[in-house]
PDB file of C-alpha atoms in Angstrom:
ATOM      1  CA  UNK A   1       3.364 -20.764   1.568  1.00 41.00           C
ATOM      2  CA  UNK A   2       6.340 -19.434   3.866  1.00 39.00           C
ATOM      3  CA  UNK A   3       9.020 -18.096   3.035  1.00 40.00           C
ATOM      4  CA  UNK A   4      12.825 -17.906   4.808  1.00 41.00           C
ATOM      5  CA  UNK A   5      14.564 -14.171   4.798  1.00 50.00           C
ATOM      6  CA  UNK A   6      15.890 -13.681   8.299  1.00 56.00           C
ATOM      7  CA  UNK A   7      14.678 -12.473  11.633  1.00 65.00           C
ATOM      8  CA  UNK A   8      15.696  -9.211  13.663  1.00 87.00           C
ATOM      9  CA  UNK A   9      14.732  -5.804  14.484  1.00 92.00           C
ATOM     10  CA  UNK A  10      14.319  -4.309  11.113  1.00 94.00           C
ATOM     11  CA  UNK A  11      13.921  -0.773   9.792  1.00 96.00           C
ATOM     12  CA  UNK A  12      11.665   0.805   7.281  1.00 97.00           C
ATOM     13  CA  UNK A  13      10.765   4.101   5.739  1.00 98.00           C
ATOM     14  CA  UNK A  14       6.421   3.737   5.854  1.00 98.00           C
ATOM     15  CA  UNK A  15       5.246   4.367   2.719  1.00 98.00           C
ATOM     16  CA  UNK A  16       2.129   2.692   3.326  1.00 96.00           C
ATOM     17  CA  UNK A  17      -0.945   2.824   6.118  1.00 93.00           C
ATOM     18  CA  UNK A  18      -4.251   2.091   4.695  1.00 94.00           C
ATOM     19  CA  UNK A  19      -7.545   1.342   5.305  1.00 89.00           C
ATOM     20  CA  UNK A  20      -8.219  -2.460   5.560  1.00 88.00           C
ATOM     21  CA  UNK A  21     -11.232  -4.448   7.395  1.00 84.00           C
ATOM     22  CA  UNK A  22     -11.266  -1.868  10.023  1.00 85.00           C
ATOM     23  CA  UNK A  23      -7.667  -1.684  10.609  1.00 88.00           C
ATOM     24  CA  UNK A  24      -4.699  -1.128   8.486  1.00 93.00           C
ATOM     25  CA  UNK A  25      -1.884  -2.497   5.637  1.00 95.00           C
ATOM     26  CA  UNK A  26       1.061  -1.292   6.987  1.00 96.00           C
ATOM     27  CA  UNK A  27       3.982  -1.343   4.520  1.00 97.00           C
ATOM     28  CA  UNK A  28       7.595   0.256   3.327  1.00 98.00           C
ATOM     29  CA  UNK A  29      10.732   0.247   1.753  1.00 98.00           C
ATOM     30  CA  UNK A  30      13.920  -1.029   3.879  1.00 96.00           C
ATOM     31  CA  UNK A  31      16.334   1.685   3.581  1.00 95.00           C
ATOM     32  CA  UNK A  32      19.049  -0.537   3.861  1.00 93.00           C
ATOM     33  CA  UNK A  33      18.329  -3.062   1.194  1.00 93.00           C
ATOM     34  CA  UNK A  34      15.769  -1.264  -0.868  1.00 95.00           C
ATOM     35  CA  UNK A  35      13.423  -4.271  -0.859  1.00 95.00           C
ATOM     36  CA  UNK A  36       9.507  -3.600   0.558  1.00 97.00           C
ATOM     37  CA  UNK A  37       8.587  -4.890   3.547  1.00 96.00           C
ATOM     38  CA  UNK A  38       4.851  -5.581   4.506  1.00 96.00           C
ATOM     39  CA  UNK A  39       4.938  -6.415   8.080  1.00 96.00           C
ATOM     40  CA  UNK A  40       1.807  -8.664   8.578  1.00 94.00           C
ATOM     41  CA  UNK A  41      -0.339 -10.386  11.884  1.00 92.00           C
ATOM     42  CA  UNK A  42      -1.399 -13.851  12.012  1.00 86.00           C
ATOM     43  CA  UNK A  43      -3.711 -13.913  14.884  1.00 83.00           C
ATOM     44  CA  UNK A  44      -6.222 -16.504  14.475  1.00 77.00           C
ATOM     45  CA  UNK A  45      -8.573 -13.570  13.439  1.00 83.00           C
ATOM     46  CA  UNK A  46      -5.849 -11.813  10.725  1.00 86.00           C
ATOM     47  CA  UNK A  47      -5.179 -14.732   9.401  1.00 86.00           C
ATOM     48  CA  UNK A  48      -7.122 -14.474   6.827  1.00 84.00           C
ATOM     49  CA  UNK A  49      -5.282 -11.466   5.155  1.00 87.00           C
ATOM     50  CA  UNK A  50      -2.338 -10.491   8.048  1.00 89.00           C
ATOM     51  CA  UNK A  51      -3.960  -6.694   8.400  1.00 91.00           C
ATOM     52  CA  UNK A  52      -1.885  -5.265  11.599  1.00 94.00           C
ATOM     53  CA  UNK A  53      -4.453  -4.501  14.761  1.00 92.00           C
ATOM     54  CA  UNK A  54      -4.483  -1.167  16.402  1.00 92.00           C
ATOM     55  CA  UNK A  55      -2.439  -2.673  19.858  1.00 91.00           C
ATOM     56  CA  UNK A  56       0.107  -3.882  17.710  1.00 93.00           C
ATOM     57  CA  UNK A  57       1.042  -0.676  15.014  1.00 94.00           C
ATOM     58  CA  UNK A  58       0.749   2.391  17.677  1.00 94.00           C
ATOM     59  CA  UNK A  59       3.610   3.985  18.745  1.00 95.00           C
ATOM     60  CA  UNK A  60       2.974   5.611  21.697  1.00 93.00           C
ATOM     61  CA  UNK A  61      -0.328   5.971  20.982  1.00 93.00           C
ATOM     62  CA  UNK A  62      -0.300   7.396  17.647  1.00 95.00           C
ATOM     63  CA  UNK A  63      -0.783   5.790  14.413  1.00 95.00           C
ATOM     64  CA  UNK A  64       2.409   5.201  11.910  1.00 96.00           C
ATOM     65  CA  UNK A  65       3.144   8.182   9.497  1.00 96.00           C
ATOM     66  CA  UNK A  66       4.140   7.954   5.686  1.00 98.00           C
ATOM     67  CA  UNK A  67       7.596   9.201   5.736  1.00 98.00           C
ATOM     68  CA  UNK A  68       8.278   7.985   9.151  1.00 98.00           C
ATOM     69  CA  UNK A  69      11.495   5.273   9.818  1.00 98.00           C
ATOM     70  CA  UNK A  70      10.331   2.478  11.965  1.00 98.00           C
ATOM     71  CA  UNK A  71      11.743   0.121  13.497  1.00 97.00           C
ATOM     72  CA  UNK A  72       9.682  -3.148  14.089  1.00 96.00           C
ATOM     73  CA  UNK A  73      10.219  -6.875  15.298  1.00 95.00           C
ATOM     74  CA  UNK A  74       9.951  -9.396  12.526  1.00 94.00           C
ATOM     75  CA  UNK A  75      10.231 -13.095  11.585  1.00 88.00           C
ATOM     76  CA  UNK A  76      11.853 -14.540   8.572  1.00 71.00           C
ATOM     77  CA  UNK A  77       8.617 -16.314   7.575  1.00 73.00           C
ATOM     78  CA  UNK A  78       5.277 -15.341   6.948  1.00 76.00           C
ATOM     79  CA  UNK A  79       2.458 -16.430   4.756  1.00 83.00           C
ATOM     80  CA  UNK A  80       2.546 -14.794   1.717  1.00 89.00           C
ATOM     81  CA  UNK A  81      -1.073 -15.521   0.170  1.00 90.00           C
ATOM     82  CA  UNK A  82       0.641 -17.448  -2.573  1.00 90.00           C
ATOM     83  CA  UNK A  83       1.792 -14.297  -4.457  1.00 94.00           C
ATOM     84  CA  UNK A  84       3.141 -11.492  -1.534  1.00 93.00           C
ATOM     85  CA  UNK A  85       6.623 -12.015  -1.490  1.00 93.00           C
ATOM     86  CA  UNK A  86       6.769  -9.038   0.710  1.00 95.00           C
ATOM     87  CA  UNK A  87       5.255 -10.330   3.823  1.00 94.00           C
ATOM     88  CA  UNK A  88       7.290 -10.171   7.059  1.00 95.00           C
ATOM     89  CA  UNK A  89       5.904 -11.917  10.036  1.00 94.00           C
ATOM     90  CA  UNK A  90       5.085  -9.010  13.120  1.00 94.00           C
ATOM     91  CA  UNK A  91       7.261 -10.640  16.484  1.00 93.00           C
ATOM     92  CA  UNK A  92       6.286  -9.372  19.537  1.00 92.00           C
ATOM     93  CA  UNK A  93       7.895  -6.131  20.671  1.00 92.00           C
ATOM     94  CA  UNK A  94       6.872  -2.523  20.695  1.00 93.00           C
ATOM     95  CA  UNK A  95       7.396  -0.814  17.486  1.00 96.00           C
ATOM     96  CA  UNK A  96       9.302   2.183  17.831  1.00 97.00           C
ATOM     97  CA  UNK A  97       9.667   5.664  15.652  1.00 97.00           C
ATOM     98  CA  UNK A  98      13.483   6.473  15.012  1.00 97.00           C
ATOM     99  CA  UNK A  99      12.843   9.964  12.974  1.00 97.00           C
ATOM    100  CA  UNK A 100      11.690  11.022   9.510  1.00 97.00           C
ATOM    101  CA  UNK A 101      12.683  10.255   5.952  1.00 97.00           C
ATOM    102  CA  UNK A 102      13.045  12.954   3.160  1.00 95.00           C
ATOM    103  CA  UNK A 103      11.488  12.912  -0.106  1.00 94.00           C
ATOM    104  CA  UNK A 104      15.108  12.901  -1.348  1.00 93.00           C
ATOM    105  CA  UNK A 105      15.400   9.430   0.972  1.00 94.00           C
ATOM    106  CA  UNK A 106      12.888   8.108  -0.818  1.00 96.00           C
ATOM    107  CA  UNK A 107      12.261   9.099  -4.719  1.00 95.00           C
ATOM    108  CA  UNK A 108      15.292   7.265  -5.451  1.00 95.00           C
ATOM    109  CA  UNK A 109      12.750   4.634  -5.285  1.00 97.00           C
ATOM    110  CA  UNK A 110      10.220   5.477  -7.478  1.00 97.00           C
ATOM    111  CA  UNK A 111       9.512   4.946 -10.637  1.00 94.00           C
ATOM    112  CA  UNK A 112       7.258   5.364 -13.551  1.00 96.00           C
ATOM    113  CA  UNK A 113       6.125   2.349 -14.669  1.00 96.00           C
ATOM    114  CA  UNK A 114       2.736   1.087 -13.488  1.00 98.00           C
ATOM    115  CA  UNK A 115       3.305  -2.912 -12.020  1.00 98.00           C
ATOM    116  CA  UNK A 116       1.512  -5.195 -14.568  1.00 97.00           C
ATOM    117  CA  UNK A 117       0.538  -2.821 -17.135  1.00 95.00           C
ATOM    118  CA  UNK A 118      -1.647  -5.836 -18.852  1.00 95.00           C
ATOM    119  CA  UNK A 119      -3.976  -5.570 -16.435  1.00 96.00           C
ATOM    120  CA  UNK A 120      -5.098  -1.916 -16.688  1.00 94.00           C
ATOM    121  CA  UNK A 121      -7.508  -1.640 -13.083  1.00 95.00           C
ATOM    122  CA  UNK A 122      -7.333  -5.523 -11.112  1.00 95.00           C
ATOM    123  CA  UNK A 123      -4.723  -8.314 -11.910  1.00 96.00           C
ATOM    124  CA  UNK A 124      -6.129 -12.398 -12.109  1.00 95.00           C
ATOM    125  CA  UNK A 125      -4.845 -14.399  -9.079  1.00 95.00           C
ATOM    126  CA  UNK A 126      -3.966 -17.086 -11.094  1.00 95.00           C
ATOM    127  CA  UNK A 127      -1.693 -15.073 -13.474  1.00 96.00           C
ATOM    128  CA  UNK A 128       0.289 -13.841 -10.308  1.00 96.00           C
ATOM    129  CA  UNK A 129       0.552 -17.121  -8.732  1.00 95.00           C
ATOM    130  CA  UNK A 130       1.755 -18.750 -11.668  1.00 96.00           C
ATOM    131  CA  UNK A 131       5.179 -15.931 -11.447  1.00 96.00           C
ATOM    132  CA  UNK A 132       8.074 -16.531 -10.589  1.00 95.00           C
ATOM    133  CA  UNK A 133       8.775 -15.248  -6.963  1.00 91.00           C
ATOM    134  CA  UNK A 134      11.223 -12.822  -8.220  1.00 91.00           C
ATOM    135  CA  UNK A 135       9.066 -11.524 -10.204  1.00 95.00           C
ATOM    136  CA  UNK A 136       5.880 -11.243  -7.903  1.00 96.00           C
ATOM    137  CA  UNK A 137       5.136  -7.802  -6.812  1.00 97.00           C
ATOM    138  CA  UNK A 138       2.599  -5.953  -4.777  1.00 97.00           C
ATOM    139  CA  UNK A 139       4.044  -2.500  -3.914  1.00 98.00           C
ATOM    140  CA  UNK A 140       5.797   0.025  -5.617  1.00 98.00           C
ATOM    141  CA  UNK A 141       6.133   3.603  -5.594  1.00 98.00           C
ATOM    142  CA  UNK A 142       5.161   5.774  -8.586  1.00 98.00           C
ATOM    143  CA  UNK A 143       6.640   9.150  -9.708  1.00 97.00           C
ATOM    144  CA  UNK A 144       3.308  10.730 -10.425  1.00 97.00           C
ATOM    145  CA  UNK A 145       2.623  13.679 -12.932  1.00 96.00           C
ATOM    146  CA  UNK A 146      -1.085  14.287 -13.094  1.00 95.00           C
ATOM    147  CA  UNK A 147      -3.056  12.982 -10.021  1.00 96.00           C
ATOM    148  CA  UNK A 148      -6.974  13.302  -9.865  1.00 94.00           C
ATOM    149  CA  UNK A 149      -9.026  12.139  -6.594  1.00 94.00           C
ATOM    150  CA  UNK A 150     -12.395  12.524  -5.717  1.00 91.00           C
ATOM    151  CA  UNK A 151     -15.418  11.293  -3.918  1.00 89.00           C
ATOM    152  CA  UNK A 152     -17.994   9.745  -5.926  1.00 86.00           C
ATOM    153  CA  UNK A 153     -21.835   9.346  -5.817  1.00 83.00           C
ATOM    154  CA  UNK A 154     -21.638   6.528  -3.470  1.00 87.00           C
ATOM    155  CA  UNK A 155     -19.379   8.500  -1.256  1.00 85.00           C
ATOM    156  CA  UNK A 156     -16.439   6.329  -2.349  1.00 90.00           C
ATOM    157  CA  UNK A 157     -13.071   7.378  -2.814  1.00 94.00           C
ATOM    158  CA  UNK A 158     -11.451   6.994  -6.062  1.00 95.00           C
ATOM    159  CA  UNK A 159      -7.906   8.589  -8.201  1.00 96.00           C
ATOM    160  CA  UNK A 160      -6.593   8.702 -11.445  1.00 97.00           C
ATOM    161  CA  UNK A 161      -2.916   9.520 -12.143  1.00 97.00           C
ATOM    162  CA  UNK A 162      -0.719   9.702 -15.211  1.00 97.00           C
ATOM    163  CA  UNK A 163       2.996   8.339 -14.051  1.00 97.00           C
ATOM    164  CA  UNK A 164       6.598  10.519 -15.514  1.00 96.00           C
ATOM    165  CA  UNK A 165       6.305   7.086 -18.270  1.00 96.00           C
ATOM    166  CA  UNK A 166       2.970   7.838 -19.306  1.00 97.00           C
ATOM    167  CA  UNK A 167       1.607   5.087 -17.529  1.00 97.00           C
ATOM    168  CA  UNK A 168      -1.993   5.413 -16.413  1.00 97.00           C
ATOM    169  CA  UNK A 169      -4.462   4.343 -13.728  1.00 97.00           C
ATOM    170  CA  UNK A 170      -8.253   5.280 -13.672  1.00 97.00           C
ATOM    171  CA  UNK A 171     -10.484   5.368 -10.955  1.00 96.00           C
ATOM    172  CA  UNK A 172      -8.644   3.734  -8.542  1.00 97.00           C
ATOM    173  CA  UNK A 173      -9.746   2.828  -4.925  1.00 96.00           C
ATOM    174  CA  UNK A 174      -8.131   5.258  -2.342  1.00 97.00           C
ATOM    175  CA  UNK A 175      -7.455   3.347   1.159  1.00 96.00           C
ATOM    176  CA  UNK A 176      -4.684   5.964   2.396  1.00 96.00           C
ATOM    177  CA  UNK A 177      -6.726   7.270   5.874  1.00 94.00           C
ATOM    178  CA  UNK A 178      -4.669  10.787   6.350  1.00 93.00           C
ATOM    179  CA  UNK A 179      -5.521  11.719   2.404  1.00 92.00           C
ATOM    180  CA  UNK A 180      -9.001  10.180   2.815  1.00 91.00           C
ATOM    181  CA  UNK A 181      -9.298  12.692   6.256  1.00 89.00           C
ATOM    182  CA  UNK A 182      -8.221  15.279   4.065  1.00 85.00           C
ATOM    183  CA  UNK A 183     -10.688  14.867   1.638  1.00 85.00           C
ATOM    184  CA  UNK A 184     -13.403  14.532   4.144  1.00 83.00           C
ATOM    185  CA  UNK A 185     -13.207  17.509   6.001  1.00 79.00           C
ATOM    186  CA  UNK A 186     -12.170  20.046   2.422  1.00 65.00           C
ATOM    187  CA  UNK A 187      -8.570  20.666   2.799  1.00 56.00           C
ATOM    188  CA  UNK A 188      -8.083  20.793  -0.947  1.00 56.00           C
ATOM    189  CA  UNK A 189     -12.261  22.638  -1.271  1.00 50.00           C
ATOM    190  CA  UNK A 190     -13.706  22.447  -4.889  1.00 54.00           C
ATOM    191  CA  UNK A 191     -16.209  19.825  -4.002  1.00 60.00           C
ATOM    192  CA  UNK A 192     -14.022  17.278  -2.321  1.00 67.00           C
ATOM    193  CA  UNK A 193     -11.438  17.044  -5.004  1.00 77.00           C
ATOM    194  CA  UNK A 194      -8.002  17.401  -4.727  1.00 84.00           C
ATOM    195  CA  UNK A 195      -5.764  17.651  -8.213  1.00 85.00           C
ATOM    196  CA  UNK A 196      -1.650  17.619  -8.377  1.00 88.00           C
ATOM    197  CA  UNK A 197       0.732  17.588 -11.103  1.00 88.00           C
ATOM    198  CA  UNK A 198       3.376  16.635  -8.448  1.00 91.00           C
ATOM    199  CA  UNK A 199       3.095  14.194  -6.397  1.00 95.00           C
ATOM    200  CA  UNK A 200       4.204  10.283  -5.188  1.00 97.00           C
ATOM    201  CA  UNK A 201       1.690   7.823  -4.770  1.00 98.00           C
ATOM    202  CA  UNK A 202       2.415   3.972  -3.472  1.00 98.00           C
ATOM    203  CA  UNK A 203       0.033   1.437  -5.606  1.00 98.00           C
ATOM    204  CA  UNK A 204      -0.348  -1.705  -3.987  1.00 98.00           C
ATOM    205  CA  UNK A 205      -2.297  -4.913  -4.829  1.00 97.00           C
ATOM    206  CA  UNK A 206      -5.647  -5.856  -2.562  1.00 95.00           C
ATOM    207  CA  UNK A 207      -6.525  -9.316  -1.533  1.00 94.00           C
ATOM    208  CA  UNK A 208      -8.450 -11.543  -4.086  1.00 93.00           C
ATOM    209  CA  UNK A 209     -11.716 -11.431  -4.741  1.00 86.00           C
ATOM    210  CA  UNK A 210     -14.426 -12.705  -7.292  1.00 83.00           C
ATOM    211  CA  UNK A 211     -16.116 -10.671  -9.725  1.00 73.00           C
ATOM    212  CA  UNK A 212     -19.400 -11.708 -10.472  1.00 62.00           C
ATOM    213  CA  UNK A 213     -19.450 -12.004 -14.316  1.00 69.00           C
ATOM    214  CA  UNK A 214     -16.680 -15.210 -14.502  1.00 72.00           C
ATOM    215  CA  UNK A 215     -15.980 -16.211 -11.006  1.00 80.00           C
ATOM    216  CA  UNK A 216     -12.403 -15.605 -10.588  1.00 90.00           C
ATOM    217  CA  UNK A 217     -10.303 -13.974  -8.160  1.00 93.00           C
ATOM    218  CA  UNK A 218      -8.338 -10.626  -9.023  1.00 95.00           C
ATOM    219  CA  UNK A 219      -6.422  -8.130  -6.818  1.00 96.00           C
ATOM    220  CA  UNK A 220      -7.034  -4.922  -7.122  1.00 96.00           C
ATOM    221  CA  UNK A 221      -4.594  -2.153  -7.418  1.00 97.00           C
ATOM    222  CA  UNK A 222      -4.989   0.167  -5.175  1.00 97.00           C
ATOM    223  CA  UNK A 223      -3.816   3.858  -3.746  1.00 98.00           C
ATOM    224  CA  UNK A 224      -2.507   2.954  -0.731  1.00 97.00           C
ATOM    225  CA  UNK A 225      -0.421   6.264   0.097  1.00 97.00           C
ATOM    226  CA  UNK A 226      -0.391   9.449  -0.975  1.00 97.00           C
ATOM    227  CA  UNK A 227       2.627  11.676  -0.954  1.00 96.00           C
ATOM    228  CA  UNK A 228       2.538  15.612  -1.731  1.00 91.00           C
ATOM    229  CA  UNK A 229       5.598  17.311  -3.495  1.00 87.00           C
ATOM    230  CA  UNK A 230       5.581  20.770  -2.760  1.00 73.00           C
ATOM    231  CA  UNK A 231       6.238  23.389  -5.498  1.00 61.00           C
ATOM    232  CA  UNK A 232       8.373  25.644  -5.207  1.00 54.00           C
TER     233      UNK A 232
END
């Protein structure tokens, strides 16, 4: 499915750079229009789920920060999967780094309410297909209160976080590299964990897969960035 939304040079805030198939989901909120913007490749060989190559998301040979305000060449369509509205086609162009936004730029923009709260861990394809493209969503930033993450026995990383609404999320997969890096190594000690009761953390759908039991596809939420709030 494509979708028509106008083609420029056009700025966002990252709130997003995870892990996926060996390179990474980039994704953010326009500052101008509020909307999220997922900027996506569709090489012959990211075609299958428009994650952005290394040669194509540097910036001077450094990877995109959370917080930072990019500026990248997109296209008005893109293939959204059949249920992410968000997807901006990646032009060709160098992406460029224009500064950094505050958490003041960007809480404005979060909220508390956990997207499809149905569907406590993994929401059915065919549920978010059948929306309304208004209504389709795959990003959103959370105003988190309690935030838990860990690695597990199979060296896995996984969160749990209770949102300002009282929304919760358990044992969620972790793709957000710099938090992962900073689990890894024992910034935050006491066995690998890390605990906040401040923090915001963008929750983003994965691409569908089948679970084994009935054979149909769900998208996973997942912790795709991680965002400390100092206290002071």
């Amino acid at each position: 499915m494509m979708a028509t939304r106008g083609f420029g040079i056009v700025q966002l805030i990252c709130l997003a750079n995870s892990r996926k198939h060996g390179e990474r989901c980039i994704a953010g909120i326009n500052p101008i229009t509020g909307d999220w913007i997922r900027p996506v490749c569709m090489q012959y060989r990211y075609k299958d789920d428009g994650r952005v190559p290394q040669h194509v998301r540097r910036i001077d040979g450094t990877e995109p920060n959370l917080l930072d305000i990019l500026e990248i060449p997109l296209d008005k369509e893109a293939l959204d999967f059949g249920f992410e509205r968000e997807n901006w086609l990646i032009m060709p162009g160098a992406w460029k780094r224009l500064g950094r936004a505050s958490l003041a730029d960007v809480v404005t923009y979060a909220n508390g309410e956990i997207m499809y709260p149905k569907y406590k861990r993994a929401v059915p394809l065919p549920y978010l297909e059948s929306l309304p493209r208004n209504q389709q969503k795959t990003l959103q930033l959370l105003k988190v209160v309690n935030f838990r993450a860990w690695i597990n026995a199979e060296e896995k990383y996984r969160a749990s976080l209770v949102t300002t609404n009282g929304h919760e999320l358990h044992d969620a997969p972790i793709t957000d590299p710099v938090f992962i890096k900073k689990l890894d190594i024992g910034d935050y000690r006491n066995n690998r964990r890390f605990t906040s009761d401040r923090c915001l953390v963008t929750l983003s759908l994965g691409m569908p897969f089948a679970k084994e039991k009935d054979g149909e596809k769900y998208c996973w939420k997942l912790i795709a960035g991680v965002i400390e709030i100092a206290v002071s």
